[in-house]
Structure formats: structure tokens, C-alpha cells
XYZ file of N, CA and C in Angstrom:
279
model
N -14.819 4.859 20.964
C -13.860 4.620 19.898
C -13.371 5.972 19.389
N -12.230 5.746 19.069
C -11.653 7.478 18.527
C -10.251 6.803 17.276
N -10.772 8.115 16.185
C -10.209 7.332 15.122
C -9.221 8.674 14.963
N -8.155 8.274 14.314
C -6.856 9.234 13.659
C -6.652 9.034 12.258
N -7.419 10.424 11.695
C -7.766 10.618 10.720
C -6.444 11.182 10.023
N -5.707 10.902 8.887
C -4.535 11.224 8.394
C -4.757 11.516 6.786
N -4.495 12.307 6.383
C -4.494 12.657 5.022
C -3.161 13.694 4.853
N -2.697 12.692 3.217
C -1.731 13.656 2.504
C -1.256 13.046 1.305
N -0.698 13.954 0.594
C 0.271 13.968 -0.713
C 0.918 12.382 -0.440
N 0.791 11.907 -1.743
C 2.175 11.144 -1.939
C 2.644 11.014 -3.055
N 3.794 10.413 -3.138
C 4.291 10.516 -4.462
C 4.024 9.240 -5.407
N 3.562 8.329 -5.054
C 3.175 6.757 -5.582
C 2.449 6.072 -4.924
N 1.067 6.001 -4.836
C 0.739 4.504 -4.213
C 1.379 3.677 -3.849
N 1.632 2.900 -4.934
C 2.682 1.426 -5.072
C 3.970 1.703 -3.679
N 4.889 2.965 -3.749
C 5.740 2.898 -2.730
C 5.224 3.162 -1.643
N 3.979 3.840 -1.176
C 3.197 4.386 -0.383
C 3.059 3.172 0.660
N 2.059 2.115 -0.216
C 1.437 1.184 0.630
C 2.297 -0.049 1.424
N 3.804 0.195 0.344
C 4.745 -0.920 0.971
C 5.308 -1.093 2.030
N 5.516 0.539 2.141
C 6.063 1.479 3.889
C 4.842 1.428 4.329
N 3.566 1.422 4.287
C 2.405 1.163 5.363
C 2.375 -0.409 6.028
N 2.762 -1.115 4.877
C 2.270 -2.535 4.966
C 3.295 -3.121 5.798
N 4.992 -2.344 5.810
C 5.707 -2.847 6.761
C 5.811 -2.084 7.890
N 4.864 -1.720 8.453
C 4.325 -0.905 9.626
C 5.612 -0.435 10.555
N 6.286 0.488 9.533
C 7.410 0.869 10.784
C 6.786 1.821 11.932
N 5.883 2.229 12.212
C 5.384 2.839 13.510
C 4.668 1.788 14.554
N 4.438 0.269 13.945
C 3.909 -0.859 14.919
C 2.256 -0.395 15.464
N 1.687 -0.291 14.520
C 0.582 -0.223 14.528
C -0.293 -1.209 15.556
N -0.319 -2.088 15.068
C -1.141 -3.061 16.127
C -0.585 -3.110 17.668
N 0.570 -2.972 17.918
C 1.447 -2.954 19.432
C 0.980 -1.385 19.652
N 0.662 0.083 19.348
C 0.307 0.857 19.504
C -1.111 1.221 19.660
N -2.110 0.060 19.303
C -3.113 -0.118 20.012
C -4.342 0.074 18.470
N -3.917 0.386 17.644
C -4.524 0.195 16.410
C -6.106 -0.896 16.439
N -6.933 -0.671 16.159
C -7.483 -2.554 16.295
C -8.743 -2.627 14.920
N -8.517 -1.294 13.992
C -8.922 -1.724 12.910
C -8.062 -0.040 11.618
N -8.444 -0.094 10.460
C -7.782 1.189 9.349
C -8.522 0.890 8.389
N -8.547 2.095 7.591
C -9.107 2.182 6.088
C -8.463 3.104 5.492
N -8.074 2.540 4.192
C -7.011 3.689 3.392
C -8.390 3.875 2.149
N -8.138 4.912 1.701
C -8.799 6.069 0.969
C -7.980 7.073 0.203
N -8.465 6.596 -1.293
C -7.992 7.512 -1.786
C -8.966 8.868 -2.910
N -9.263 10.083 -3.195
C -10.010 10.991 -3.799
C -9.966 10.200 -5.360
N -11.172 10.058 -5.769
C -11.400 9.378 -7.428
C -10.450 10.437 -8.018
N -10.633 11.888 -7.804
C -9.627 12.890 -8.590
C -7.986 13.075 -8.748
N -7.830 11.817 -7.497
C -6.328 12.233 -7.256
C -5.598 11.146 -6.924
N -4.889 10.460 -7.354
C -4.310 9.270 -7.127
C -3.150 9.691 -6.268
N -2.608 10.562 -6.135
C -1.464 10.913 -5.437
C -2.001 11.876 -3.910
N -3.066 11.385 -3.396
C -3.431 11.824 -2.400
C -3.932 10.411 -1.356
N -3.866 10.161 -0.107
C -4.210 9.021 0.721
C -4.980 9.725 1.857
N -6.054 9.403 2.216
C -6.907 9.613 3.290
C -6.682 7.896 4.329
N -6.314 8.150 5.708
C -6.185 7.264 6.430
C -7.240 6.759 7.459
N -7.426 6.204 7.890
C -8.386 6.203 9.052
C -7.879 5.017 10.263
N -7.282 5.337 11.587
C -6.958 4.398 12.398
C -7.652 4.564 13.607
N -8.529 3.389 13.639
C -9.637 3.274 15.181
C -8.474 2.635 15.869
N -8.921 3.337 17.173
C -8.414 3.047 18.713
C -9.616 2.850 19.941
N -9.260 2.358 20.949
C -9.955 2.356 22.006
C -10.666 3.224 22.968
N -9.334 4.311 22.849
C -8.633 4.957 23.509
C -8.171 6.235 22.788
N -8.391 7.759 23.444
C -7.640 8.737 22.873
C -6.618 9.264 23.012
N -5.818 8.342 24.466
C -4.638 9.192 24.160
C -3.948 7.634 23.301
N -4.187 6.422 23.110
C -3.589 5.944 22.449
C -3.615 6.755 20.734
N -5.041 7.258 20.245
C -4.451 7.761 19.261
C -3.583 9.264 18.896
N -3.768 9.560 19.913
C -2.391 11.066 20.296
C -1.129 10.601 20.462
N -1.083 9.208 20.918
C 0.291 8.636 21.265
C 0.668 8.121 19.872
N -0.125 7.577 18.958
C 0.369 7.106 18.199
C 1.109 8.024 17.034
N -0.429 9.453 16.804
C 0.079 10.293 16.346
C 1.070 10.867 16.537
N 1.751 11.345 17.801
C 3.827 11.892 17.916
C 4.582 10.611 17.581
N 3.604 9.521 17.933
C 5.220 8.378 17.158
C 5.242 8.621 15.727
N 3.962 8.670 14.863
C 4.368 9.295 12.902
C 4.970 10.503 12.918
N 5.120 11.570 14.236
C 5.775 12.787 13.714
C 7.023 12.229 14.243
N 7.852 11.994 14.931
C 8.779 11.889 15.603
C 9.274 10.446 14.879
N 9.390 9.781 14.440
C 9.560 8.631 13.895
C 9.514 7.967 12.825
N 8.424 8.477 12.150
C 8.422 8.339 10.631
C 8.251 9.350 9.580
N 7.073 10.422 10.079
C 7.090 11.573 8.809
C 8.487 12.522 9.207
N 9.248 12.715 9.974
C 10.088 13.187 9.586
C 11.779 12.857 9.339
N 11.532 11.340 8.674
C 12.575 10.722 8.107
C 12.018 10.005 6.495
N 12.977 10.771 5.583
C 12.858 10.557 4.167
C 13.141 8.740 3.898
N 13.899 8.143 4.850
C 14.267 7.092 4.598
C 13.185 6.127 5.268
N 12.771 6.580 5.986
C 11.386 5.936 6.369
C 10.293 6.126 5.723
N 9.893 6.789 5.219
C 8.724 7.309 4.659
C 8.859 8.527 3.393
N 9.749 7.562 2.608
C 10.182 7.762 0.932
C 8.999 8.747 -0.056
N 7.873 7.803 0.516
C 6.687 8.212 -0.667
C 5.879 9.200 -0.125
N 6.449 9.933 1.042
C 5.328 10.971 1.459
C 5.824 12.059 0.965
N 4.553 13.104 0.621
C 4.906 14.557 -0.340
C 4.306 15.555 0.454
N 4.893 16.237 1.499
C 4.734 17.126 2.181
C 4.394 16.950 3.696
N 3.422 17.735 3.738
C 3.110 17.712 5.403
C 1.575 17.305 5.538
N 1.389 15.858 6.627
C 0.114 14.974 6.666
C -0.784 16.071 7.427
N -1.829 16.253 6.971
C -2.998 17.031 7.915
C -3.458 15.831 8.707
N -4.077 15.667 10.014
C -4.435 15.358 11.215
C -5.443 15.673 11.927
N -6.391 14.769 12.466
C -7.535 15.151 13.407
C -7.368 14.238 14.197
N -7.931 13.988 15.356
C -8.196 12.906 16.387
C -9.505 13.169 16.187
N -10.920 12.008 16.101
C -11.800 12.479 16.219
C -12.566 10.955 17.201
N -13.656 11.221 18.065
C -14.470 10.534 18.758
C -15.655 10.373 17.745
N -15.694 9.301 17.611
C -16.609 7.886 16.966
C -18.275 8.743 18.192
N -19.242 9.047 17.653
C -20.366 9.323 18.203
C -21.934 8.699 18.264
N -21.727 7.912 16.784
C -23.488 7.702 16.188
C -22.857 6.427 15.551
């Protein structure tokens, strides 16, 4: 299992989760098959992501579809505040 770990700025929850919830990157057709959103008790305007995959290049693939497709269109992704930090990481223990 290998998860794509996403964290960043946003500017609202509330608009945050509405653009998640209407999955313009097609999450589940991209091979998604579970997530956990997270946010810091200190910071409401911060989101920690977590998307398990099967597969690692599905989550490398998925990751250039959020750069190429959604984080770098304002009209897609309204409530994001800057630039998402990123890991791919393999599930071990």
C-alpha cells in the first residue's frame, strides 16, 4: 500500500471540503481506495491529506493530475493558499 500524503494552506474549510467532495481530479477512477483529511488543533486554515493506493505509480499518477489539473487553476481549487507540500510514502508495519 502507498499513501499520498498532501498538506497545505487554505483559505476556509467550508470552501475547501466542497471542491474535495466534488472530486474534480476523480479520485476513485484514479485508483484511490481509501483518505483521511486532517487538520493541526492550532490551525484551522491548514489540511493534512492522506490518499491510500495499491500501487505507486498510481499515487505519482495521481499526484501530476493535482499539479496539472487542479492546484494550478484558481477556478478549480478556489480555497487553496499557496503551494501543497507532498510525499509518496510506502505503508511498512
Amino acid at each position: 500500500m502507498f499513501t499520498l500524503q498532501i498538506e497545505h494552506a487554505i483559505k476556509d474549510f467550508e470552501s475547501w471540503k466542497a471542491v474535495f467532495d466534488r472530486d474534480p481530479a476523480d479520485r476513485a477512477g484514479s485508483g484511490v481506495v481509501a483518505h483521511r483529511i486532517g487538520r493541526p488543533v492550532e490551525d484551522d486554515r491548514y489540511i493534512v491529506v492522506e490518499l491510500d493506493f495499491e500501487r505507486r505509480d498510481q499515487a505519482e499518477d495521481f499526484l501530476a493530475k493535482l499539479r496539472e489539473k487542479v492546484w494550478n487553476s484558481p477556478g478549480v481549487a478556489p480555497a487553496l493558499s499557496g503551494t501543497p507540500q507532498t510525499r509518496v510514502i510506502e505503508l511498512v508495519g
